[in-house]
Amino acid sequence: MENTILFKSKQEVEIVKEYPEPIMDVAQLAHVEILSPKPEETIKFFTEILGLELTDQKGNSVYLRAYEENYHHSLKVTESEKAGLGHAGWRARTPQALLRRVKEIEASGLGIGWIEGDLGHGPAYQFTTPDGHLMELFFDVEYLDASEDQKTVLLNRAQKRPESGVPVRRLDHINLMTPNPKENSDFLMDVLGFRLTEKIVNENKTLGTWLSISNIVHELAFMNDPSKSTGRLHHICYWYGVPQNLFDVADLCKENNIEIELGPRKHSISQAFCLYVYEPGGNRVELFGDAGYLIFDPTWKAPIWSDLQQVSDRGIGAGFTESYWNYGTPDVKAPVEVD
Amino acid sequence: MENTILFKSKQEVEIVKEYPEPIMDVAQLAHVEILSPKPEETIKFFTEILGLELTDQKGNSVYLRAYEENYHHSLKVTESEKAGLGHAGWRARTPQALLRRVKEIEASGLGIGWIEGDLGHGPAYQFTTPDGHLMELFFDVEYLDASEDQKTVLLNRAQKRPESGVPVRRLDHINLMTPNPKENSDFLMDVLGFRLTEKIVNENKTLGTWLSISNIVHELAFMNDPSKSTGRLHHICYWYGVPQNLFDVADLCKENNIEIELGPRKHSISQAFCLYVYEPGGNRVELFGDAGYLIFDPTWKAPIWSDLQQVSDRGIGAGFTESYWNYGTPDVKAPVEVD
Amino acid sequence: MENTILFKSKQEVEIVKEYPEPIMDVAQLAHVEILSPKPEETIKFFTEILGLELTDQKGNSVYLRAYEENYHHSLKVTESEKAGLGHAGWRARTPQALLRRVKEIEASGLGIGWIEGDLGHGPAYQFTTPDGHLMELFFDVEYLDASEDQKTVLLNRAQKRPESGVPVRRLDHINLMTPNPKENSDFLMDVLGFRLTEKIVNENKTLGTWLSISNIVHELAFMNDPSKSTGRLHHICYWYGVPQNLFDVADLCKENNIEIELGPRKHSISQAFCLYVYEPGGNRVELFGDAGYLIFDPTWKAPIWSDLQQVSDRGIGAGFTESYWNYGTPDVKAPVEVD
Amino acid sequence: MENTILFKSKQEVEIVKEYPEPIMDVAQLAHVEILSPKPEETIKFFTEILGLELTDQKGNSVYLRAYEENYHHSLKVTESEKAGLGHAGWRARTPQALLRRVKEIEASGLGIGWIEGDLGHGPAYQFTTPDGHLMELFFDVEYLDASEDQKTVLLNRAQKRPESGVPVRRLDHINLMTPNPKENSDFLMDVLGFRLTEKIVNENKTLGTWLSISNIVHELAFMNDPSKSTGRLHHICYWYGVPQNLFDVADLCKENNIEIELGPRKHSISQAFCLYVYEPGGNRVELFGDAGYLIFDPTWKAPIWSDLQQVSDRGIGAGFTESYWNYGTPDVKAPVEVD
């Protein structure tokens, strides 16, 4: 036991060691924009198989949300020549928290600037990871009221459970590829207050990091990109919270020609029940069947896994595939040398 | 959409409305002490049916933890004439956070004073709720390393999954009875930074409140005590994270003469899969089969349920019983008039 | 151990006690016809919530099947003034088996006669239980091939898993009410070869019997009808085989104003995970979430439960309601005195 | 629709095509004997991880049963130099049925002769498959009453649910390897009345057959043995009936150094949720997490799968491994050329 506080009397103690104050300014991953060369099929997958609801559209983009999400959208699908990440949208805890973080981002040199907003949210500050993944931070959001025929009996649910597909409940996290997971993680930890929850280090090379701004193991993970490409998306993840639903939706995927990459599987890292499929546009989509484990310990020491094989072997069910470690969107046929 | 931020240019925005900065100083419910008139049977229940491990004992108390908890203990069972709550132990986020909260507690007039610590944790500040439930706040904790035969393959797990019973994974929350849920909730919100996530209000009387310091719906709930007794415990809750485990452990309880009060059931409030049993000492123990829903929205508006029947009816499975709304520990045979 | 066979040598044994040869002529419950005063709503429930597919219609009747059933239909919904059982259709094991049973039925005096058939099956012999429930026995069936857009990847599945609702897989059993469960069970055992698997006897009165022609606990149960009405239907049951699906479909029922009577619950008798709802026409529909236990023992001794309360208490989850023991279709407001 | 019966009038029909009378004489797979070079570790696995109970021992053999089995044992573990199948024990439906089958076995030339019995059952007739797997058929069995501390609340359960491990409920099936699945299947179908439920045929070579004497997809399967060895065991299978239990027991296996070969997975053939592990003696043990699909259709046409890859791909979860198609017990390092 580290002793940071010295007991003196019933009335008095003394702090003998201070801890850094954690940055709690970023509250949540609020939405993700993905790019799809086959937007109609992509939307059909998200609505008919995963039960998302189409809430809006504008230009080449369509907005969707899950039935337990009360903002305007958690997913924006934008038509594009290639699949990949459009951007990730984070919501700050307060307006002041937003401005505090913007100041730090600007100081880091990775800031882009403010935009007036988008359907469903107010002014947002755009920036990129060192690797070039586009992100934005905002506070003001539009809550979407359920229409009359979407009314639910549960006051804590945004709208009633859909009857089509095996409906997901909310956006969970994103996983980004980068040739340099450590540098990118450090940026998010130092500037935005993300906390490291697990990592993989092999021969001094960080191969993966799991980063959290809450009690779940991650809102964002970085995975090593062996192709040395930058800015690629590994996957986005939606959440069920119930393990069996993964087998139900996998059955539906098999029957509807949606390619399953791997799983259902119980991860070692995060301990989550998971399933990976490719949406028709080519982006990998993960589905989470439970909450894995939650972290409440404020001095959590991130476990360090020694290699990819260990990470694969210590889970339960299907092991990771070659594609899992290499494929991202946009797809790169040949490894791209960067520097 | 409430507009708190005004867009002016790519370089400039203006805050038009500030939000109160949330208090993020209390990180978790770290342990609970329960009182049992039948400590041996109580411990047998927790170890053989719920798979907790006995980690220590001292005086009339025994210390236990679940296999995914890495502190010294999450449960302290103390022999006592009557069942009930000993105390609830909360861990602060930093040493400084601890002292900030202590200052506020002292100002509230509900502080008791510092104790040197207990097995497994350092100096703790004791206080009570307005209703008299004993609590303590601390920062320094002892991590318990797994012994050689408890080694696990999962680096994010404290020790290997036990072979006995249907083992729970971690302490989840406590539920306290009080004739005045509103007053008690206000204290925890104002002084310790708890956030209201759901509540029941009937004819202007607050009948229940769910309070959170994290992303789960509650670490603590207050329920109306119709007997007007003070300081009673409604239940403590341990977590599985997997719905089916509730049926498995219910089967084991039935076979071993452990009384099931109700469930498995899917709650309306919290949406959690739950089961309520009485441990042999008389305290109610809830088991959670999933994570219910998680709250990431920093401006979450707590839904207000209108009455107990609505709360019961909108869940799935067994409805609430008379005992559920009335029984607490210590048991009071006749309603006690307080004022 | 009862010794029916005496060992004499490696080459010779002697039977010292013969056992009656079991009647194995009836193979399965192939379909059920229910009557509904609100056929459109009934069909909407079965197709949109339970994922049945409409395969045909004729006159006032609509025919449906589940996605793992390969006959023309397992459910016939016929418009009628009152809810209730139309008839139950049983398939014989061979053409000869059919005629053997018909001969016995005729001898029993409960035979009605042959009909030419119906959509989906050939000549059928109609008869009633002593209580007056209409039944038919046949052999020739029409297999329904999946259409092009119903093609499944599973060669052992009739058509692909539907995308709507939480789709059931097959008809499981029926439960009939009668003032005289014993007499009705004896008829089915003696004449058709049903085997008794469990029963409830209280003060020499048989209150319920579970009867099987296969390895599941029952294709048919008789329950005491306290109203002394005859020919009433207690429920029909469809099968999921996966416990979690009961919570999924219960969620959908709650959201769509389908009344849940009780459950999800784990039965004591049959050990099955179950859920009871009322289809909009008023008939009770049970959903089975697993296979309960299966019986392979050819000399199975049916356990005898002592009363309804014991049956309720020894299950897990919601206990039986007053309605459960009393309500059947057609509904009878006041108890009808029969003799 | 094949018309086997011609309707003439309400009083008369005519059979225009007879069907062969099925042989219903063998009722169940009652027990299996496995050979283990490490009997103590094997027994520890079955009792501590799978929750079997040790009921007896004699010579080099130990007898075990699962908590929902009411005979003396379903598993006999016999110490032996090499792992493998001891024998499979089948129970006939009646004493007469037993003698009918013995007569047919003797006629087939594969009979060995009668033995006086074993612990838990009476006189048994021994025989082999064409491939040399030892089997026996008997009728008289000893029912084992639960001891006082094993008393259960469920009258349809043999003894109370064990508190250790993730307890299996009953023996489900065996899978045997042979260079000639077709010949061996034909023997069991012709002589003992097994029914073909599914098969794999590739380029006119039968690679696998699933055979049933009940409503489950198989009590016995034959798989092609690429090593051309004879008499090998592929696996024995115990049943949970609940999918989640597979993840629970897999977790326990990982933690206790029990090698998982593959799964949890949902099979294409049989549609069962499954998990394959190696017991410490080297024999493969499958665990079934549900009932898959059940067959009630008396004229079921066995689907024919075209190759092993198709069988693997159309399931859900982990694909089959090289070991799965090749490993059996006793292990053969190099392929053994037989003819």
Coordinates of C-alpha atoms in Angstrom, one line a residue, chain B residues 243-244 247 250-251 254 263-266 273 313-318, chain C residues 243-244 247 250-251 254 263-266 273 313-318:
Chain B
P243 CA -27.7 -12.6 -17.7
Q244 CA -27.7 -16.4 -17.7
F247 CA -30.6 -18.5 -13.5
A250 CA -30.9 -19.1 -8.6
D251 CA -30.8 -22.8 -9.3
K254 CA -33.1 -23.2 -4.6
G263 CA -36.3 -12.6 -10.0
P264 CA -34.5 -13.2 -12.2
R265 CA -36.1 -10.1 -13.5
K266 CA -35.2 -7.3 -15.9
F273 CA -31.1 -8.2 -15.1
D313 CA -45.0 -3.3 -14.4
R314 CA -42.6 -1.9 -16.9
G315 CA -39.9 -4.4 -16.1
I316 CA -39.9 -7.9 -17.3
G317 CA -40.4 -11.0 -15.2
A318 CA -41.4 -11.3 -11.6
Chain C
P243 CA -33.1 -18.8 -23.0
Q244 CA -32.1 -15.2 -23.8
F247 CA -36.1 -11.7 -22.6
A250 CA -40.7 -10.1 -23.8
D251 CA -39.1 -6.7 -24.4
K254 CA -43.9 -4.9 -23.7
G263 CA -42.2 -15.1 -17.1
P264 CA -39.6 -15.5 -18.2
R265 CA -39.5 -18.2 -15.7
K266 CA -37.8 -21.6 -15.3
F273 CA -37.5 -21.6 -19.6
D313 CA -42.5 -22.5 -5.8
R314 CA -39.9 -24.9 -7.0
G315 CA -39.5 -23.1 -10.3
I316 CA -37.3 -20.0 -10.7
G317 CA -38.6 -16.6 -11.4
A318 CA -42.2 -15.3 -11.6

